[in-house]
Amino acid sequence: MVRYHRLIGRLLFPLIAIAYASYMLWEHLAKGFRPMLLNYALILILPVLVFGALTIIREVLIYHKEARELNSGGAEEQYDGWQSPAAAGGKLIRPALVIMIGVAFVVLLPILGWILSFALLPISLLLVMGERKPLPLVLMTVGCLVFVYGLFVLALGLELPDGVLLP
Amino acid sequence: MIEMVSAGFSLLVSHIWLVPLGVLIGMFVGALPGLSSSGTLAMMLPIFMSIPPEQGVILAVAIYIGAEMGNSFPSVMLNIPGTGAGAVTAFDGYPMMKKGLASQALGICIMASTIGAVVGGIATLTLAPALGAVALRFGPAEIVIVVLFGMAMIAVLSSESIVKGLLAGFLGLLIAITGTDPTFGARRGTFDIVYLFDTIPLIAVLVGLLGFSELLKHAEQRASTLVDPESQKEAGQVGMRGIFSGFGEALRRPVELIRSSLIGVGIGSVPGAGGSVATFVAYQQSMAFASEEERKLYGKGSKSGLTAADACNNAMVGGALIPTLTLAIPGSGTMAVIIVIMSYHGLYVGPRLFEMNGDIAYAVLWSQFFAAISVLFVGTLLASFAHRVALIKLQYIVPVVALFCLLGAYARHNYVFDMGVMLLFGAIGYLMKKQNYPVVALLLGVILGPMFEENFMRALRLSRGSADIFYSSTLSQVLWTLLFVTFLLPPIVRAIKRRRLRREANA
């Protein structure tokens, strides 16, 4: 039986490319932008759409070929670089959590301010990576704050958001 | 002229302490993603204006050279380049680090940077006026052809599937047009977000695609360190021993060193061509003339590729000095700051600089050699500690790398939005790596796209829409010939060699 969730993984990137190129095409048509010379953006949009479609066709054909071989007991499973969450033993969960922590950091930074945000960032990432001992958690947090303040704020004069919680 | 050259040397010797100081500051700046040498020099302008002009210019050039080398440290150890040119170092430096060859990779970077700076110095001392005149002949059409050298790498890098590589490359070019059209002023691909009205934040894209995506791969692994300590010991290339073996590897590639350095000087001397272009071209040339077996290693830990990238990076400084000192046209953003320093102190900035303030001009040119020696010593000292990063536990590496990535994305414009862009491209880079799409092709498009478009459209406007401008001048014909020779000649030579070997095997 063909497991389509693996196919979706292979098609994600070309689908993202086609979606972005389609948005750019719509933007050009909607705004009616007519340059005096050639339209440079269209020269790029069309190849992305064409190569995106070709990539999708290629991946679907390869996928069905591998699925046929698998179902007929032929070649060994070769899903280069991609495994279902179960087969991957939850390997994808940690990268997903890291991205979520990153997004939360970016959203909360202007609200909480840089001190709280840069304190919570290493703690949460260390917990995701499996660190449970309190001493490394505290030391990394303090170390990161000192590093950010000493180097970026004091020495380099970088202005980080104070946040709305601080006076 | 000889009196001026020796006067310049004496002037430099009296301020020689500034060179290692500048190189150390520059390495520090170069090692931090999001910080650029031009931005740092601009921040230090009050200091430059309060010290004598010869001290200011010598210090500024030393910082520039140090920064070009310092960029290699995070590129090799963490896959987080600070500039587009540094990304090329990461292509092969980081894979070498993962194989346990971090010290050797850093040694190659240090020696290649030193040789590049020396070649740049020799070229500027001997050829400055002549090269300046040639650089002036580069118009937008010629710059387009030079950029094509770099962009043509997209096809070469698409080893698994040409369709995947071209998709990634064209998507990178499409992403690069985000912002305001440089020719007509229309907004493109901004989603009506004000932070994208200027252009897509390049450093955030770079750091995300290379650094943050790698961090996500580390988060996925069960390994405890970046590199298995046993494999590092087995590779036998740890610490000073590894660094010295890197020196040897670089010196065993004299053709690579000289060719890449000359490309760096040549393209660096073209105002507006940009450092990234030169490094990509040097890398592409190195790959084009490599043997069949060596070509397979590019992007996977090729010592020749790494040598080419770093030699070019530092030779570019010499190249950028040529139009700056001979014609008062800055060869790069950093050189623009140097012109400001010179103008402030009343130095004659222009073609008569060598006549009116020749001792200062030659002191600056001589300083490149001393900066090269400083890079060798200071870089070796720093690299002797840097390889230990590979042995730190991954659970501690991930938060630190995340911190660097986020701050690196933020530091350029002070926008929290850029951090979000970094995360987005980090996720895209991770997806691409998992599905074997060439991230480098996307990166190439994003880095070289703006320069290609600006010069392409400018050339068309100059010629009122006629394509003749791209092949009518002698210089453009020479460049097209070089481009075709670079692409056609190596496969022909390889095919002839294969046929000869087959004939010998059958005989």
XYZ file of C-alpha atoms in Angstrom:
674
model
C 0.000 0.000 0.000
C 1.380 3.385 -0.926
C 1.980 5.540 2.109
C 1.150 9.000 0.910
C 2.466 10.907 3.907
C 5.977 10.142 2.696
C 5.124 11.500 -0.735
C 3.860 14.726 0.827
C 7.234 15.201 2.476
C 8.996 14.910 -0.882
C 6.623 17.367 -2.531
C 6.688 20.048 0.177
C 9.567 22.082 -1.224
C 8.367 22.264 -4.864
C 4.855 23.060 -3.589
C 6.235 25.929 -1.506
C 8.169 27.177 -4.550
C 5.093 27.003 -6.796
C 2.936 28.741 -4.162
C 5.448 31.591 -3.834
C 5.833 31.974 -7.599
C 2.037 31.953 -7.991
C 1.725 34.726 -5.412
C 4.343 36.780 -7.269
C 2.490 36.203 -10.561
C -0.826 37.240 -9.032
C 0.825 40.354 -7.559
C 2.172 41.362 -10.958
C -1.133 40.795 -12.717
C -3.163 42.482 -9.970
C -0.938 45.551 -9.844
C -0.771 45.815 -13.621
C 2.920 46.624 -13.487
C 4.129 47.289 -17.031
C 7.792 48.237 -17.207
C 9.232 49.930 -20.272
C 11.739 47.167 -20.717
C 11.252 43.440 -20.158
C 9.593 42.213 -16.980
C 12.471 40.716 -15.023
C 10.183 39.181 -12.407
C 8.205 37.208 -14.990
C 11.445 35.837 -16.414
C 12.027 34.250 -12.995
C 8.436 33.287 -12.106
C 7.925 31.103 -15.170
C 10.997 28.858 -14.664
C 10.064 28.353 -10.995
C 6.571 27.213 -12.023
C 7.915 24.963 -14.784
C 10.732 23.399 -12.748
C 8.434 23.073 -9.750
C 5.918 21.113 -11.832
C 8.679 18.960 -13.361
C 10.076 18.214 -9.901
C 6.649 17.152 -8.634
C 6.157 14.850 -11.630
C 9.643 13.410 -11.123
C 9.130 12.786 -7.407
C 5.705 11.166 -7.931
C 7.112 8.844 -10.609
C 10.118 7.885 -8.457
C 7.878 7.367 -5.438
C 5.478 5.066 -7.289
C 8.388 3.114 -8.734
C 9.851 2.596 -5.246
C 6.431 1.713 -3.839
C 5.930 -0.910 -6.567
C 9.339 -2.435 -5.826
C 8.545 -2.469 -2.113
C 5.148 -4.074 -2.569
C 6.570 -6.705 -4.897
C 9.300 -7.507 -2.324
C 12.003 -6.127 -4.591
C 14.502 -3.399 -3.631
C 14.980 -2.539 -0.004
C 13.246 0.511 1.312
C 15.259 3.556 0.340
C 13.693 6.703 1.640
C 16.806 8.789 1.567
C 16.568 11.395 4.313
C 12.937 11.010 5.171
C 11.191 8.639 7.542
C 7.699 8.550 8.969
C 7.483 9.904 12.518
C 7.076 6.390 13.893
C 10.063 4.989 12.005
C 12.132 8.023 12.881
C 11.518 7.329 16.576
C 10.219 10.823 17.103
C 13.362 12.378 15.577
C 11.298 15.123 13.955
C 9.712 16.164 17.235
C 12.827 17.887 18.571
C 13.465 20.016 15.448
C 9.773 20.968 15.466
C 10.045 21.983 19.138
C 13.190 24.037 18.422
C 11.362 25.917 15.671
C 8.366 26.490 17.954
C 10.652 27.829 20.688
C 12.276 30.123 18.128
C 8.900 31.440 16.977
C 7.764 31.944 20.582
C 11.010 33.813 21.285
C 10.506 36.157 18.327
C 6.878 36.827 19.270
C 7.598 37.365 22.983
C 10.843 39.370 22.650
C 9.134 42.756 22.114
C 6.718 41.972 24.968
C 8.908 40.385 27.627
C 12.065 42.272 26.748
C 15.486 40.878 25.975
C 16.494 39.913 29.526
C 13.577 37.553 30.135
C 13.547 36.284 26.563
C 17.276 35.495 26.461
C 16.926 33.853 29.882
C 14.068 31.589 28.776
C 15.641 30.671 25.421
C 18.596 28.558 26.650
C 16.507 26.936 29.413
C 13.829 25.783 26.991
C 16.333 24.579 24.381
C 18.356 22.674 26.981
C 15.197 20.982 28.241
C 14.269 19.976 24.690
C 17.788 18.562 24.178
C 17.376 16.410 27.264
C 19.344 18.332 29.895
C 17.680 18.009 33.301
C 20.388 18.910 35.809
C 19.737 22.312 37.439
C 23.371 23.472 37.509
C 23.967 23.423 33.731
C 20.565 25.058 33.204
C 21.423 27.926 35.536
C 25.001 28.317 34.311
C 24.021 28.349 30.620
C 21.271 30.898 31.274
C 23.546 33.209 33.241
C 26.357 32.700 30.709
C 24.098 33.569 27.764
C 22.792 36.701 29.489
C 26.295 37.878 30.393
C 27.483 37.155 26.848
C 24.612 39.023 25.217
C 24.868 41.990 27.574
C 28.651 42.236 27.687
C 29.384 41.755 24.034
C 26.369 42.889 22.080
C 24.761 45.520 24.315
C 27.776 47.089 26.097
C 30.657 46.571 23.665
C 28.836 46.756 20.338
C 25.989 49.044 21.378
C 23.272 46.801 19.976
C 19.815 48.017 21.013
C 17.643 45.123 22.086
C 13.929 45.537 22.888
C 13.242 46.369 26.541
C 9.725 45.022 26.282
C 6.483 46.446 27.649
C 6.839 44.759 31.033
C 9.900 46.784 32.004
C 9.452 50.452 33.111
C 58.583 56.579 -7.096
C 61.173 54.397 -5.334
C 61.629 57.114 -2.684
C 57.867 57.128 -2.093
C 57.799 53.326 -1.811
C 60.589 53.320 0.787
C 59.079 56.345 2.596
C 55.827 54.408 2.825
C 57.659 51.397 4.245
C 59.375 53.538 6.894
C 56.067 55.182 7.811
C 54.445 51.777 8.248
C 57.290 50.446 10.391
C 56.851 53.367 12.785
C 53.185 52.371 13.284
C 53.602 48.607 12.918
C 51.852 47.858 16.231
C 48.532 48.898 14.677
C 48.566 46.007 12.198
C 48.244 43.038 14.624
C 45.794 45.072 16.711
C 43.653 45.745 13.643
C 43.827 42.099 12.545
C 42.715 40.955 16.030
C 39.779 43.403 16.055
C 38.906 42.365 12.503
C 38.935 38.631 13.339
C 36.651 39.273 16.243
C 34.266 41.269 14.027
C 34.422 38.704 11.230
C 33.653 35.851 13.618
C 30.331 37.375 14.690
C 27.520 36.905 12.186
C 25.592 40.071 11.521
C 28.619 42.309 12.045
C 30.390 43.570 8.951
C 33.783 45.213 8.590
C 32.160 48.245 6.924
C 29.677 48.646 9.787
C 32.423 48.280 12.393
C 34.667 50.808 10.667
C 31.738 53.207 10.438
C 31.154 52.789 14.184
C 34.853 53.444 14.835
C 34.926 56.628 12.716
C 35.244 58.912 15.790
C 38.409 56.989 16.691
C 39.827 57.184 13.164
C 39.170 60.898 13.038
C 41.012 61.575 16.267
C 44.223 59.751 15.297
C 46.698 60.721 12.532
C 45.516 59.737 9.019
C 48.258 57.175 8.352
C 47.381 55.378 11.594
C 43.674 55.467 10.768
C 44.022 54.039 7.272
C 46.557 51.355 8.301
C 44.285 50.254 11.176
C 41.211 50.223 8.914
C 42.876 48.031 6.263
C 44.181 45.661 8.953
C 40.651 45.340 10.403
C 39.317 44.580 6.905
C 41.880 41.830 6.305
C 41.315 40.379 9.785
C 37.546 40.330 9.261
C 37.847 38.422 5.970
C 39.826 35.713 7.772
C 37.776 35.817 10.979
C 34.646 35.004 8.983
C 36.094 31.550 8.382
C 35.898 30.472 12.041
C 32.097 30.331 12.445
C 31.758 29.145 8.831
C 33.952 26.099 9.502
C 32.953 25.324 13.102
C 29.229 26.108 13.093
C 28.195 26.564 9.449
C 27.218 30.160 10.272
C 28.913 32.503 7.805
C 28.880 36.211 8.510
C 28.848 37.293 4.858
C 27.978 35.907 1.446
C 31.663 35.351 0.733
C 31.970 33.415 3.992
C 29.202 31.066 2.852
C 31.583 29.606 0.276
C 34.042 28.759 3.074
C 31.226 26.917 4.846
C 30.505 24.747 1.778
C 33.645 22.674 2.370
C 34.951 23.872 5.736
C 31.949 22.617 7.720
C 31.891 19.144 6.134
C 35.609 18.868 6.930
C 34.855 19.776 10.561
C 32.193 17.056 10.708
C 34.772 14.513 9.526
C 36.988 15.445 12.474
C 39.276 17.704 10.403
C 38.371 21.049 12.031
C 41.967 22.029 12.807
C 43.116 21.134 9.322
C 40.258 23.135 7.778
C 41.152 26.174 9.891
C 44.815 25.727 8.970
C 43.881 25.759 5.278
C 41.807 28.924 5.829
C 44.655 30.683 7.661
C 47.367 29.829 5.109
C 45.118 30.523 2.106
C 44.107 33.888 3.630
C 47.772 34.735 4.248
C 48.826 33.876 0.694
C 45.780 35.704 -0.692
C 46.665 38.850 1.251
C 50.301 38.602 0.062
C 49.280 38.205 -3.598
C 46.839 41.087 -3.166
C 49.658 43.188 -1.744
C 52.046 42.339 -4.583
C 49.355 43.074 -7.184
C 48.510 46.457 -5.682
C 52.140 47.497 -5.225
C 53.091 46.662 -8.787
C 49.940 46.998 -10.866
C 47.702 49.536 -9.129
C 47.517 52.183 -11.902
C 47.160 49.647 -14.741
C 44.522 47.569 -12.931
C 42.660 50.736 -12.009
C 42.364 51.680 -15.688
C 41.042 48.202 -16.600
C 38.579 48.230 -13.703
C 37.089 51.468 -15.043
C 36.193 49.702 -18.299
C 33.829 47.339 -16.477
C 30.344 48.588 -17.155
C 27.066 46.991 -16.065
C 27.091 44.567 -19.034
C 30.541 43.269 -18.089
C 29.533 42.899 -14.439
C 26.527 40.813 -15.583
C 28.865 38.393 -17.364
C 31.096 38.180 -14.268
C 28.046 37.362 -12.117
C 27.069 34.674 -14.646
C 30.315 32.879 -13.795
C 29.076 32.521 -10.241
C 25.471 31.738 -11.150
C 26.503 29.038 -13.579
C 27.629 27.066 -10.529
C 23.947 26.291 -9.942
C 23.989 23.793 -12.766
C 27.302 22.311 -11.634
C 26.104 21.897 -8.045
C 22.956 20.006 -9.055
C 24.604 16.657 -8.864
C 21.535 14.571 -8.039
C 19.013 16.205 -10.314
C 19.440 19.178 -12.617
C 15.716 19.950 -12.253
C 16.004 20.196 -8.457
C 19.057 22.436 -8.747
C 17.467 24.755 -11.287
C 14.284 24.964 -9.182
C 16.324 25.949 -6.123
C 18.452 28.411 -8.125
C 15.550 30.183 -9.823
C 13.621 30.278 -6.529
C 16.638 31.976 -4.951
C 16.682 34.550 -7.765
C 12.936 35.100 -7.305
C 13.309 35.565 -3.551
C 16.148 38.017 -4.203
C 13.812 40.443 -6.021
C 11.783 40.971 -2.845
C 11.590 44.637 -2.043
C 11.665 47.668 -4.280
C 12.568 47.301 -7.955
C 15.899 49.156 -8.325
C 14.991 50.292 -11.834
C 11.317 51.275 -11.670
C 10.630 51.594 -7.954
C 7.737 49.104 -7.825
C 7.346 46.859 -4.773
C 7.590 43.132 -5.332
C 6.919 40.157 -3.073
C 6.694 42.269 0.092
C 3.315 40.922 1.313
C 2.791 44.592 2.292
C 5.228 44.116 5.167
C 7.199 47.317 5.704
C 10.351 45.459 6.760
C 10.569 43.934 3.278
C 10.155 47.218 1.396
C 13.910 47.669 1.132
C 15.050 44.150 0.352
C 15.019 40.708 1.914
C 17.508 40.650 4.823
C 20.407 38.737 3.292
C 22.255 37.882 6.513
C 19.069 36.476 8.051
C 18.521 34.290 4.967
C 22.136 33.143 4.966
C 22.250 32.355 8.680
C 18.904 30.574 8.495
C 19.649 28.469 5.409
C 23.075 27.361 6.560
C 23.318 27.779 10.336
C 19.841 27.322 11.783
C 18.978 24.449 9.447
C 22.120 22.671 10.641
C 21.070 23.320 14.225
C 17.743 21.598 13.479
C 19.665 18.604 12.109
C 21.727 18.512 15.330
C 18.499 18.605 17.363
C 17.318 15.559 15.441
C 20.437 13.488 16.081
C 21.136 11.254 19.009
C 24.871 12.012 18.777
C 26.381 13.688 21.828
C 28.938 15.978 20.114
C 29.328 17.625 16.717
C 32.101 15.213 15.935
C 32.855 11.851 17.453
C 36.015 12.427 19.560
C 37.355 9.033 18.456
C 37.031 9.894 14.784
C 38.785 13.205 15.439
C 41.675 11.358 17.084
C 41.705 8.799 14.278
C 41.908 11.563 11.707
C 45.038 12.497 13.662
C 44.541 16.129 12.880
C 43.886 17.832 16.180
C 45.208 21.103 17.565
C 48.489 22.535 16.287
C 49.333 19.366 14.383
C 46.087 19.658 12.470
C 46.628 23.350 11.811
C 50.134 22.752 10.431
C 48.838 19.917 8.252
C 46.282 22.436 6.951
C 49.134 24.800 6.100
C 50.741 21.983 4.122
C 47.503 21.149 2.301
C 47.076 24.769 1.222
C 50.718 25.154 0.147
C 50.472 21.927 -1.883
C 47.925 23.730 -4.091
C 49.926 26.648 -5.523
C 47.824 26.832 -8.716
C 44.650 27.078 -6.640
C 46.177 29.765 -4.432
C 47.500 31.941 -7.221
C 44.462 31.584 -9.514
C 41.945 32.327 -6.753
C 44.010 35.236 -5.450
C 44.228 36.779 -8.919
C 40.458 36.356 -9.351
C 40.003 38.083 -5.986
C 42.279 40.958 -6.986
C 40.670 41.270 -10.417
C 37.028 41.179 -9.384
C 37.709 43.025 -6.119
C 39.084 45.936 -8.148
C 35.787 46.294 -10.027
C 33.671 48.793 -8.081
C 30.264 47.356 -7.271
C 31.126 43.790 -8.216
C 31.066 42.700 -4.570
C 33.032 40.207 -2.536
C 30.529 37.372 -2.860
C 30.823 37.328 -6.647
C 34.609 36.985 -6.552
C 34.511 34.099 -4.071
C 31.829 32.216 -6.003
C 33.753 32.704 -9.256
C 36.993 31.473 -7.654
C 35.163 28.426 -6.261
C 33.525 27.745 -9.615
C 36.846 28.016 -11.425
C 38.454 25.674 -8.904
C 35.673 23.130 -9.460
C 35.786 23.503 -13.246
C 39.479 22.651 -13.449
C 39.481 19.925 -10.797
C 39.945 16.275 -11.694
C 36.940 13.939 -11.906
C 37.622 12.443 -8.450
C 38.301 15.802 -6.832
C 35.080 17.305 -8.270
C 32.959 14.812 -6.339
C 34.344 16.256 -3.096
C 33.232 19.827 -3.716
C 30.557 20.721 -1.192
C 31.526 17.656 0.870
C 34.929 18.717 2.248
C 37.138 19.591 -0.703
C 40.458 21.062 0.422
C 40.923 22.708 -2.975
C 37.520 24.388 -2.748
C 38.285 25.694 0.728
C 41.711 26.930 -0.384
C 40.193 28.758 -3.354
C 37.485 30.450 -1.263
C 39.778 31.800 1.426
C 42.628 32.871 -0.848
C 40.150 34.862 -2.917
C 38.506 36.465 0.148
C 41.708 38.075 1.329
C 43.149 38.912 -2.079
C 39.960 40.892 -2.673
C 41.100 43.445 -0.074
C 44.081 44.297 -2.263
C 41.829 44.440 -5.300
C 39.371 46.765 -3.563
C 42.248 49.090 -2.600
C 43.168 49.680 -6.245
C 40.225 51.827 -7.412
C 40.021 53.357 -3.912
C 43.567 54.690 -3.924
C 44.064 55.325 -7.642
C 40.656 56.674 -8.639
C 38.865 57.561 -5.354
C 36.170 55.032 -6.302
C 35.476 52.695 -3.368
C 35.882 49.049 -4.344
C 33.600 47.958 -1.495
C 31.552 49.328 1.399
C 34.578 49.147 3.684
C 36.650 51.129 1.205
C 33.995 53.843 1.186
C 34.635 54.300 4.920
C 38.389 54.448 4.244
C 37.805 57.222 1.695
C 35.838 59.120 4.353
C 38.786 58.798 6.762
C 41.218 60.041 4.132
C 38.987 62.937 3.071
C 38.438 64.030 6.670
C 42.170 64.329 7.230
C 42.623 66.370 4.059
C 44.470 63.714 2.084
C 44.291 64.081 -1.668
C 41.741 61.386 -2.580
C 42.017 60.610 -6.277
C 44.496 59.931 -9.067
C 47.129 62.253 -7.530
C 47.163 60.568 -4.132
C 50.414 58.787 -4.947
C 51.937 62.090 -5.975
C 50.686 64.283 -3.113
C 50.557 61.769 -0.208
C 52.538 58.907 -1.679
C 54.130 57.883 1.616
C 50.705 57.244 3.201
C 49.408 55.461 0.085
C 52.412 53.140 -0.029
C 52.299 52.604 3.748
C 48.754 51.279 3.261
C 49.868 48.984 0.444
C 52.828 47.675 2.464
C 50.543 47.088 5.478
C 48.865 44.219 3.610
C 52.031 42.108 3.899
C 52.294 42.690 7.629
C 48.595 42.054 8.018
C 49.097 38.738 6.201
C 51.835 37.746 8.692
C 49.595 38.843 11.586
C 46.750 36.715 10.192
C 49.136 33.749 10.218
C 50.115 34.166 13.870
C 46.898 35.518 15.387
C 44.773 33.111 13.361
C 46.892 30.115 14.410
C 46.626 31.113 18.063
C 42.829 31.373 17.863
C 42.462 28.230 15.775
C 44.425 26.182 18.326
C 41.466 26.633 20.676
C 38.653 26.775 18.133
C 38.725 23.055 17.207
C 37.530 22.195 20.714
C 34.082 23.514 19.809
C 33.562 20.257 17.939
C 33.911 18.315 21.225
C 31.334 20.290 23.228
C 28.131 18.360 23.935
C 25.363 19.019 21.429
C 22.836 19.954 24.128
C 25.074 22.949 24.947
C 25.925 23.735 21.310
C 22.266 24.029 20.247
C 21.324 26.952 22.576
C 24.564 28.814 21.820
C 24.182 28.391 18.046
C 20.522 29.432 18.310
C 21.647 32.555 20.171
C 24.244 33.370 17.510
C 21.725 32.817 14.716
C 19.071 35.022 16.305
C 21.480 37.822 17.224
C 23.238 37.590 13.886
C 19.943 38.054 12.065
C 18.955 40.939 14.376
C 22.264 42.826 14.464
C 22.195 44.134 10.896
C 19.031 46.261 11.012
C 17.832 45.878 14.623
C 14.541 44.363 13.416
C 12.919 41.497 15.325
C 11.257 40.683 11.976
C 14.630 39.597 10.595
C 14.809 36.929 13.311
C 11.512 35.588 11.982
C 12.915 35.537 8.449
C 15.910 33.605 9.761
C 13.638 31.013 11.379
C 11.587 30.650 8.198
C 14.640 30.067 6.029
C 16.063 27.779 8.691
C 12.966 25.593 8.346
C 13.188 25.759 4.532
C 16.898 24.869 4.623
C 16.170 21.912 6.923
C 13.437 20.666 4.588
C 15.759 21.024 1.586
C 18.567 19.130 3.292
C 16.214 16.316 4.287
C 14.950 15.962 0.714
C 18.345 16.435 -1.025
C 17.694 19.773 -2.661
C 20.890 21.840 -3.088
C 20.711 24.618 -0.468
C 23.747 26.228 -2.072
C 21.822 26.772 -5.320
C 19.106 28.679 -3.429
C 21.785 30.652 -1.603
C 23.552 31.510 -4.859
C 20.366 32.910 -6.310
C 19.617 35.016 -3.215
C 23.168 36.422 -2.927
C 23.934 37.104 -6.586
C 20.374 37.902 -7.724
C 20.258 41.589 -6.722
C 23.585 42.389 -8.379
C 22.584 40.505 -11.517
C 19.246 42.288 -11.834
C 20.580 45.774 -11.100
C 23.359 45.561 -13.661
C 21.265 43.649 -16.211
C 18.500 46.262 -16.208
C 20.997 49.136 -16.104
C 22.757 47.728 -19.165
C 19.461 47.384 -21.020
C 18.521 50.964 -20.197
C 21.894 52.220 -21.415
C 21.410 50.376 -24.688
C 17.697 51.348 -24.895
C 16.629 47.702 -24.801
C 19.172 46.307 -27.244
C 21.038 43.159 -26.231
C 24.101 44.249 -28.244
C 25.570 45.848 -25.144
C 26.298 42.395 -23.723
C 28.722 41.426 -26.480
C 29.749 44.577 -28.368
C 32.750 45.687 -26.268
C 36.123 43.918 -26.449
C 36.087 43.299 -22.703
C 32.666 41.600 -22.835
C 33.830 39.391 -25.729
C 36.885 38.365 -23.698
C 34.677 37.566 -20.694
C 32.212 35.500 -22.770
C 35.138 33.592 -24.246
C 36.497 32.896 -20.755
C 33.037 31.784 -19.605
C 32.616 29.308 -22.443
C 36.188 28.071 -22.141
C 35.642 27.510 -18.408
C 32.562 25.429 -19.083
C 33.505 23.655 -22.292
C 37.221 23.077 -21.862
C 37.297 21.026 -18.627
C 34.715 18.415 -19.793
C 36.572 18.133 -23.133
C 39.895 17.622 -21.348
C 38.299 15.035 -19.055
C 36.737 13.197 -22.010
C 40.117 13.099 -23.803
C 41.816 11.778 -20.642
C 39.124 9.082 -20.217
C 39.514 7.988 -23.847
C 43.291 7.840 -23.449
C 42.992 5.751 -20.281
C 40.515 3.394 -21.992
C 42.856 3.001 -24.956
C 45.785 2.274 -22.612
C 43.677 -0.259 -20.685
C 42.652 -2.040 -23.914
C 46.202 -2.056 -25.284
